[in-house]
PDB file of C-alpha atoms in Angstrom:
ATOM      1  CA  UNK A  10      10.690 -16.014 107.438  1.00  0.00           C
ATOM      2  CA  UNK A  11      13.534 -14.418 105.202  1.00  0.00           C
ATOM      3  CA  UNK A  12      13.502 -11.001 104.525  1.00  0.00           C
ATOM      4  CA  UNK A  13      14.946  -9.129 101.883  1.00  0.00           C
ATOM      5  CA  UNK A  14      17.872  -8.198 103.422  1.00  0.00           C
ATOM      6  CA  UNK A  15      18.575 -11.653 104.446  1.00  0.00           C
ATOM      7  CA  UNK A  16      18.513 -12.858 100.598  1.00  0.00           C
ATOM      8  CA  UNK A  17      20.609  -9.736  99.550  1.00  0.00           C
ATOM      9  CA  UNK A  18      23.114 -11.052 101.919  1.00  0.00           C
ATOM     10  CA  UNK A  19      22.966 -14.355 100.939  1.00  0.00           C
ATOM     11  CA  UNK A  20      23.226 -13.288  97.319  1.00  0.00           C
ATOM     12  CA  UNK A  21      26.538 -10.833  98.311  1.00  0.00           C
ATOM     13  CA  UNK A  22      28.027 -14.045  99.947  1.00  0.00           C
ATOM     14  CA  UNK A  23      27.025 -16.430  97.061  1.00  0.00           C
ATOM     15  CA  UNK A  24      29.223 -13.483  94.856  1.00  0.00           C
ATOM     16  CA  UNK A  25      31.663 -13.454  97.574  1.00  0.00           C
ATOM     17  CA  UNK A  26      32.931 -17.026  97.462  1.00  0.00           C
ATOM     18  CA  UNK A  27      32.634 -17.453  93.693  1.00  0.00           C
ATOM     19  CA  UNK A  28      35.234 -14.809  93.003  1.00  0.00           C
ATOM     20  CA  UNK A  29      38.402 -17.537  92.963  1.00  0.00           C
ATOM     21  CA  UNK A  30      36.374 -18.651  89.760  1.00  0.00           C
ATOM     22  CA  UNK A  31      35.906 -15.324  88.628  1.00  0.00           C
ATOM     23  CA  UNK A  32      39.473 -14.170  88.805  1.00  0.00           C
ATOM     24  CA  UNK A  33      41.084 -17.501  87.508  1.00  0.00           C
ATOM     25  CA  UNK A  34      40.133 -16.526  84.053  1.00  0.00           C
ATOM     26  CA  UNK A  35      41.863 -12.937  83.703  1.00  0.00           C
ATOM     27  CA  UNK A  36      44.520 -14.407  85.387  1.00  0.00           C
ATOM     28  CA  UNK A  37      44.855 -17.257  83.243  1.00  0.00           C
ATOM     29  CA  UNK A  38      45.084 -14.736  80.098  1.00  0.00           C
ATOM     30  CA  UNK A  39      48.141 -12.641  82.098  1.00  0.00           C
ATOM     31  CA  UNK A  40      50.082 -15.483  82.212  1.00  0.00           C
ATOM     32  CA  UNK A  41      49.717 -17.157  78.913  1.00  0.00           C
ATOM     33  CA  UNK A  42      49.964 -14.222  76.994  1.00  0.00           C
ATOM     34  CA  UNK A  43      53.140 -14.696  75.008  1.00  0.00           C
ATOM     35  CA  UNK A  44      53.432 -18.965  76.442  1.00  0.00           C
ATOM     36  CA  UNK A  45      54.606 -21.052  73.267  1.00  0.00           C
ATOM     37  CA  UNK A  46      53.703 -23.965  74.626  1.00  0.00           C
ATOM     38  CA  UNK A  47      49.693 -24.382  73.983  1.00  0.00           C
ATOM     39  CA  UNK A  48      47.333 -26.881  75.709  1.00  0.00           C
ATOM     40  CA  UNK A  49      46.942 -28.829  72.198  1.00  0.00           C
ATOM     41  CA  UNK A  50      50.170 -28.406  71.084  1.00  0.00           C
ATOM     42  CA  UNK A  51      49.081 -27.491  67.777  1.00  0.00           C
ATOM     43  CA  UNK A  52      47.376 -29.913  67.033  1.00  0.00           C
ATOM     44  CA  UNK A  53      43.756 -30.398  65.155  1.00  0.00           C
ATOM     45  CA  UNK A  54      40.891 -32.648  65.547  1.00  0.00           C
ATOM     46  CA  UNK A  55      38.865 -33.614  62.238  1.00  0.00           C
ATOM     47  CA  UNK A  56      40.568 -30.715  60.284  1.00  0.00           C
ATOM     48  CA  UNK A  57      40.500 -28.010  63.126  1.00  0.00           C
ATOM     49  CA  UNK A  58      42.573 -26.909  65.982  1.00  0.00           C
ATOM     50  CA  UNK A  59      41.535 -28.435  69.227  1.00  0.00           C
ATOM     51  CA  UNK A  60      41.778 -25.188  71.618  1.00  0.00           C
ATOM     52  CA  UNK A  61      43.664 -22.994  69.606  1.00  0.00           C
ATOM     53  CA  UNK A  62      46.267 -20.405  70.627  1.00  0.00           C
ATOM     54  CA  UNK A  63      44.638 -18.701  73.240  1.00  0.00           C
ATOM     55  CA  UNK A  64      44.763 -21.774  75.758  1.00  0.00           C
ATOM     56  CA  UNK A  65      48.457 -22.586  77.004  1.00  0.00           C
ATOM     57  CA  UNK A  66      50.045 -24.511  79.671  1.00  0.00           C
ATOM     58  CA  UNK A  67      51.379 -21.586  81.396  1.00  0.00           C
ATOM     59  CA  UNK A  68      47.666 -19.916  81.551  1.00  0.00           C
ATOM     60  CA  UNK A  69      46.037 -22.529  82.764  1.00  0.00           C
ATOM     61  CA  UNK A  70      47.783 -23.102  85.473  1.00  0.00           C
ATOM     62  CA  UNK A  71      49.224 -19.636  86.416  1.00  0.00           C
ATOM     63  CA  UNK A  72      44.746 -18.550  86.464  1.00  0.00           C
ATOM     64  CA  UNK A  73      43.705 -21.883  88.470  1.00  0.00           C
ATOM     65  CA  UNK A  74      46.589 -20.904  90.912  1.00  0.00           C
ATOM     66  CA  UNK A  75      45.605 -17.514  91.112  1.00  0.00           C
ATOM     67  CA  UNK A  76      42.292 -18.467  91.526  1.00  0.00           C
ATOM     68  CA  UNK A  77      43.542 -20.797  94.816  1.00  0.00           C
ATOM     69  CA  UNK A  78      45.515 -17.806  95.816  1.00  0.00           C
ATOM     70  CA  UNK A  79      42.650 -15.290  95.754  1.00  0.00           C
ATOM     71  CA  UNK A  80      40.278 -17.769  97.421  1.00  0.00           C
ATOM     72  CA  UNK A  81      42.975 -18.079 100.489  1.00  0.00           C
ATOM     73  CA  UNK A  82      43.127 -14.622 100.686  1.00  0.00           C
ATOM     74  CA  UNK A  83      39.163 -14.449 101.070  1.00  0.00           C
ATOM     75  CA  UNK A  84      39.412 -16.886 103.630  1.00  0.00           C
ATOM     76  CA  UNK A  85      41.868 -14.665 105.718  1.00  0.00           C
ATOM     77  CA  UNK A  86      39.886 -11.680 105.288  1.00  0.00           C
ATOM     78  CA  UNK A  87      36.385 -13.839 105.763  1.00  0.00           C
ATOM     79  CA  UNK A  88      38.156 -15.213 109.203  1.00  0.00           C
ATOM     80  CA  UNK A  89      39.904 -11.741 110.370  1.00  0.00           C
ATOM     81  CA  UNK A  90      36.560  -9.919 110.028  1.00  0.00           C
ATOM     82  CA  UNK A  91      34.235 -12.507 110.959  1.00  0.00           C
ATOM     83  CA  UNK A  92      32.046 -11.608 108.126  1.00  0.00           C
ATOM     84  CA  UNK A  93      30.762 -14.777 107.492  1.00  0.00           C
ATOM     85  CA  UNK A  94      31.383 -18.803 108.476  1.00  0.00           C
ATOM     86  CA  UNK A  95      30.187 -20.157 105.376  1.00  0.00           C
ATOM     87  CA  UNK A  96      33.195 -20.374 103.168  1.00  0.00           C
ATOM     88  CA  UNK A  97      35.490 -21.660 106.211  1.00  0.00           C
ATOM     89  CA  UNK A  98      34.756 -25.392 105.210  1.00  0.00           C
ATOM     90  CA  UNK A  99      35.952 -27.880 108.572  1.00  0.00           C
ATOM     91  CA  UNK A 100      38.608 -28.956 108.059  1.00  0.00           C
ATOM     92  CA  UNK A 101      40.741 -26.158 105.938  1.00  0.00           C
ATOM     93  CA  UNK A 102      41.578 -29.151 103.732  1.00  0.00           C
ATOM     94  CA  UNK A 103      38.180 -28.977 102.184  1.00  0.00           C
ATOM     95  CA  UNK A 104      37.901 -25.035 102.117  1.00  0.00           C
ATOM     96  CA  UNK A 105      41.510 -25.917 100.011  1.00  0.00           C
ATOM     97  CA  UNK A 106      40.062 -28.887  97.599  1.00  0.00           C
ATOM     98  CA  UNK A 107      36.664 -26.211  96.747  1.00  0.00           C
ATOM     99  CA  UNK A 108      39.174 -23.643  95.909  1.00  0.00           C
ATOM    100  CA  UNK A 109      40.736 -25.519  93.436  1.00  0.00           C
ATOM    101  CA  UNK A 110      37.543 -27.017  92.127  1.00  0.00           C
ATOM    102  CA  UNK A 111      36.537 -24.015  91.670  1.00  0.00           C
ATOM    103  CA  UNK A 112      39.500 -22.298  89.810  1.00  0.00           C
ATOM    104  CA  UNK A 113      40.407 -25.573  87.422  1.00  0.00           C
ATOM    105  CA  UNK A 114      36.607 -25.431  87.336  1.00  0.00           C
ATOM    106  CA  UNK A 115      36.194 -22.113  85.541  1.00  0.00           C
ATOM    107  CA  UNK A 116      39.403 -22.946  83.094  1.00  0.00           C
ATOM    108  CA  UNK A 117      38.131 -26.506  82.561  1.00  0.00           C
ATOM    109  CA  UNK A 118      34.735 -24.941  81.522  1.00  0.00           C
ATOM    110  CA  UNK A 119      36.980 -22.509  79.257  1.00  0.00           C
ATOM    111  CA  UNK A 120      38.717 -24.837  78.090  1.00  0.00           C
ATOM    112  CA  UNK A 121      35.776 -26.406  76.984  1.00  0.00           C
ATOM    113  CA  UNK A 122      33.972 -23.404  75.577  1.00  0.00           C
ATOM    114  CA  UNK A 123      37.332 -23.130  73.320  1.00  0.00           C
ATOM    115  CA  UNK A 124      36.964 -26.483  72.319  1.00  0.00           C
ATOM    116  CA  UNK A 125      32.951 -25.626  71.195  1.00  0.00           C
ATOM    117  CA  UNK A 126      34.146 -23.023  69.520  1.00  0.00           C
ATOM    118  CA  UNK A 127      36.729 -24.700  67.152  1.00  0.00           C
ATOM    119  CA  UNK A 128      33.995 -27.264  66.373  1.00  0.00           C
ATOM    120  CA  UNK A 129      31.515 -24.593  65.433  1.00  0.00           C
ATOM    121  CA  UNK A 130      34.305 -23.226  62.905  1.00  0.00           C
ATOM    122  CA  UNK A 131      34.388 -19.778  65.265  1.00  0.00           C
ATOM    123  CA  UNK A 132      38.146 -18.069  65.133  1.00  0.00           C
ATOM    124  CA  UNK A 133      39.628 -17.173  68.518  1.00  0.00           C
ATOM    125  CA  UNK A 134      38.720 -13.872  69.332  1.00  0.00           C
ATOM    126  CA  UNK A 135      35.389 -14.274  67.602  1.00  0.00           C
ATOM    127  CA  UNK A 136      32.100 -13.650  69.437  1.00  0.00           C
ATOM    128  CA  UNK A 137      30.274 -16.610  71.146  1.00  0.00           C
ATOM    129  CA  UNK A 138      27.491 -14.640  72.836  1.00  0.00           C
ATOM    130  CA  UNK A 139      26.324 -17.087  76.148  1.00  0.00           C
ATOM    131  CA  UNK A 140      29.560 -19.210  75.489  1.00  0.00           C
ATOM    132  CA  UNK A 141      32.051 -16.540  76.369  1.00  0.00           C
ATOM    133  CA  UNK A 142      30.189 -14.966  79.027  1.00  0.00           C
ATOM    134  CA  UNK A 143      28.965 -18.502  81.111  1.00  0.00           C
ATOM    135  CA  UNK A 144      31.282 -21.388  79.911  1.00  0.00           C
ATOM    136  CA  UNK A 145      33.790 -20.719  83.333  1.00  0.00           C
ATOM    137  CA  UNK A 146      31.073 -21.117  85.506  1.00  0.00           C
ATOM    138  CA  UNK A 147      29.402 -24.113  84.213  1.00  0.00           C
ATOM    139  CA  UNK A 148      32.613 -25.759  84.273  1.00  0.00           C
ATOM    140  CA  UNK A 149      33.113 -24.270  87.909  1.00  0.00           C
ATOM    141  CA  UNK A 150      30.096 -25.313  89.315  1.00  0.00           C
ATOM    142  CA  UNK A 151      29.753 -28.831  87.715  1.00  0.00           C
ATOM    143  CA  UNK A 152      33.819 -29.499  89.032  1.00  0.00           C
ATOM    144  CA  UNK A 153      32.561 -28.256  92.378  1.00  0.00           C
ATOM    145  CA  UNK A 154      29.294 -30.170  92.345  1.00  0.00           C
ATOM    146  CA  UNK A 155      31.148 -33.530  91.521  1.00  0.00           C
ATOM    147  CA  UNK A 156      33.560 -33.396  94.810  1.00  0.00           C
ATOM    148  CA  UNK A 157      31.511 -30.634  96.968  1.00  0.00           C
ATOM    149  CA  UNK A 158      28.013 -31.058  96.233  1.00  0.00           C
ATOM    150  CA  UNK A 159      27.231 -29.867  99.903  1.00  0.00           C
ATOM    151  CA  UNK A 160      29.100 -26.969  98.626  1.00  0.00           C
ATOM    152  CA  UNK A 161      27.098 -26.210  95.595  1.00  0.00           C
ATOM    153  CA  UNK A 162      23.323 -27.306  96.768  1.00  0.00           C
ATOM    154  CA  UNK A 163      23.901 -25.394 100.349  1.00  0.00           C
ATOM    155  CA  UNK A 164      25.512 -21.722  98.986  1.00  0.00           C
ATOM    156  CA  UNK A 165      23.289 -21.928  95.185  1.00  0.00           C
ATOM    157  CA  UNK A 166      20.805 -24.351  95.018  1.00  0.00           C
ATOM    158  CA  UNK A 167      18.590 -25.024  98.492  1.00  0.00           C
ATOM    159  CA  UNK A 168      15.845 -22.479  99.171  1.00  0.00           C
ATOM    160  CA  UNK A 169      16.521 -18.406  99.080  1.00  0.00           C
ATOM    161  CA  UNK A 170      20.034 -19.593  98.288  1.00  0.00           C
ATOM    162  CA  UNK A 171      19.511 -20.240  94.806  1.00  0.00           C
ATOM    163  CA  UNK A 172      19.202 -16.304  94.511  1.00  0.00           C
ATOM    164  CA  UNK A 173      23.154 -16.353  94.990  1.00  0.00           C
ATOM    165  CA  UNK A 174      23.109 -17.953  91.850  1.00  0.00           C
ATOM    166  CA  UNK A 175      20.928 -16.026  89.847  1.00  0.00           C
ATOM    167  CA  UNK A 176      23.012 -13.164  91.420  1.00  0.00           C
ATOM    168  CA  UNK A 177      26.458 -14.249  90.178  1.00  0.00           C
ATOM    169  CA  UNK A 178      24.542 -15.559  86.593  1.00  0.00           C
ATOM    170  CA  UNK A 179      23.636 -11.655  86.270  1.00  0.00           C
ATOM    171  CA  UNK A 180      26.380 -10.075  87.592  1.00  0.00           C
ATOM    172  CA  UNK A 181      28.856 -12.439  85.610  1.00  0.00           C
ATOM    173  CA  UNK A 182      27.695 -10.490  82.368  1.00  0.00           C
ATOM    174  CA  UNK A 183      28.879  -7.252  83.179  1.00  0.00           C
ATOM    175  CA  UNK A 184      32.000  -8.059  85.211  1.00  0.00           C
ATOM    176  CA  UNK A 185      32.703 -10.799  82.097  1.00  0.00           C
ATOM    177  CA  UNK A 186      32.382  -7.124  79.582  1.00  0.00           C
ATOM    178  CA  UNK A 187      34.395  -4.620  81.757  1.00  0.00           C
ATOM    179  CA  UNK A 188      37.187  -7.152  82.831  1.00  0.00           C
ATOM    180  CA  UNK A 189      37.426  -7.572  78.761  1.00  0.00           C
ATOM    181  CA  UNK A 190      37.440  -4.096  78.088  1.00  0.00           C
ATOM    182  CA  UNK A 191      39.745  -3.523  80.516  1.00  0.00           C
ATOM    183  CA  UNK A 192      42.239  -6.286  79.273  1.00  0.00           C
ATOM    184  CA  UNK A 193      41.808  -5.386  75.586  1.00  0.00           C
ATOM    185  CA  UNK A 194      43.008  -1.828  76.519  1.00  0.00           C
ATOM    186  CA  UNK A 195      46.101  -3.320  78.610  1.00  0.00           C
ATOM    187  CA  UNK A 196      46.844  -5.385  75.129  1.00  0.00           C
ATOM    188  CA  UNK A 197      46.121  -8.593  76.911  1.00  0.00           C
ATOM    189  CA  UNK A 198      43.034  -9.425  74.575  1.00  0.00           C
ATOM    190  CA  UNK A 199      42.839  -8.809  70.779  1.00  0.00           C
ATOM    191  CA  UNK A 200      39.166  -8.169  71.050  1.00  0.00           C
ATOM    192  CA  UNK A 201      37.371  -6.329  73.558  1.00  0.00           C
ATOM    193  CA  UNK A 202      34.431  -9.003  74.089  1.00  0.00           C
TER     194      UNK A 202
END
């Protein structure tokens, strides 16, 4: 029988491993902020821009490796306190390919909330309430899913587990409003949404 501090911990851990997603996208707006060279090179699709300006090369990949990064760093820290096994995939090669699922994940999903956007005729910058907040970490967990789905079913989906989930869809909101806060008042974002 689980008790509730069994699913609390399972929903801190479910948190806990999705952060490489969570910090690819800040990091992706650091590093693209004054890039020339933008993921659609200008260009437009039936009369608008594919992505826009807000998605460049230089982003992208500066946030998914940051993401990779950040996700090694939380395996040190998982393995030098023994806090949990769980994220330590056998062998390290696979604990390496979720990483990056999950980062390229969370700025594929982006990447294509952008593109929704553009089609929808919003501007960059305006709101997309849902889209803004959630479009990283559909893209994260379907990229994930497709190559781990062990991953995926075992730390969000299978029995008390899919509270982790339901944890990091909740908590996503409010981390997703301060982290924008805090960039607009950096000057990283335009907006503060």
């Amino acid at each position: 029988m689980t008790d509730i501090i069994d699913v609390m911990i399972i929903m801190i851990t479910g948190f806990w491993m999705f952060l490489p997603a969570m910090v690819s996208n800040p990091f992706a707006a650091i590093f693209g902020k004054n890039s020339k060279v933008k993921m659609d090179f200008g260009r437009y699709w039936r009369g608008k821009r594919i992505f826009g300006d807000g998605k460049s090369w230089l982003g992208f990949f500066g946030g998914a490796i940051s993401g990779i990064l950040f996700g090694l760093i939380i395996i040190g820290v998982t393995n030098v306190f023994d806090i949990t096994e769980k994220y330590l995939e056998k062998p390290l090669w696979t604990s390496l390919g979720i990483l990056c699922t999950l980062s390229f994940g969370a700025l594929l999903g982006d990447l294509c909330g952008a593109f929704i956007k553009r089609r929808v005729g919003l501007k960059r910058g305006q709101k997309a309430p849902i889209l803004d907040q959630y479009d990283f970490v559909i893209g994260s967990i379907l990229l994930t899913m497709v190559f781990f789905p062990n991953f995926i079913i075992n730390n969000y989906i299978s029995g008390w587990h899919i509270t982790a989930l339901i944890f990091v869809l909740l908590i996503t909101f409010f981390i997703h409003r301060c982290v924008n806060i805090i960039g607009y008042k950096l000057g990283i974002k335009k907006e503060p949404w």
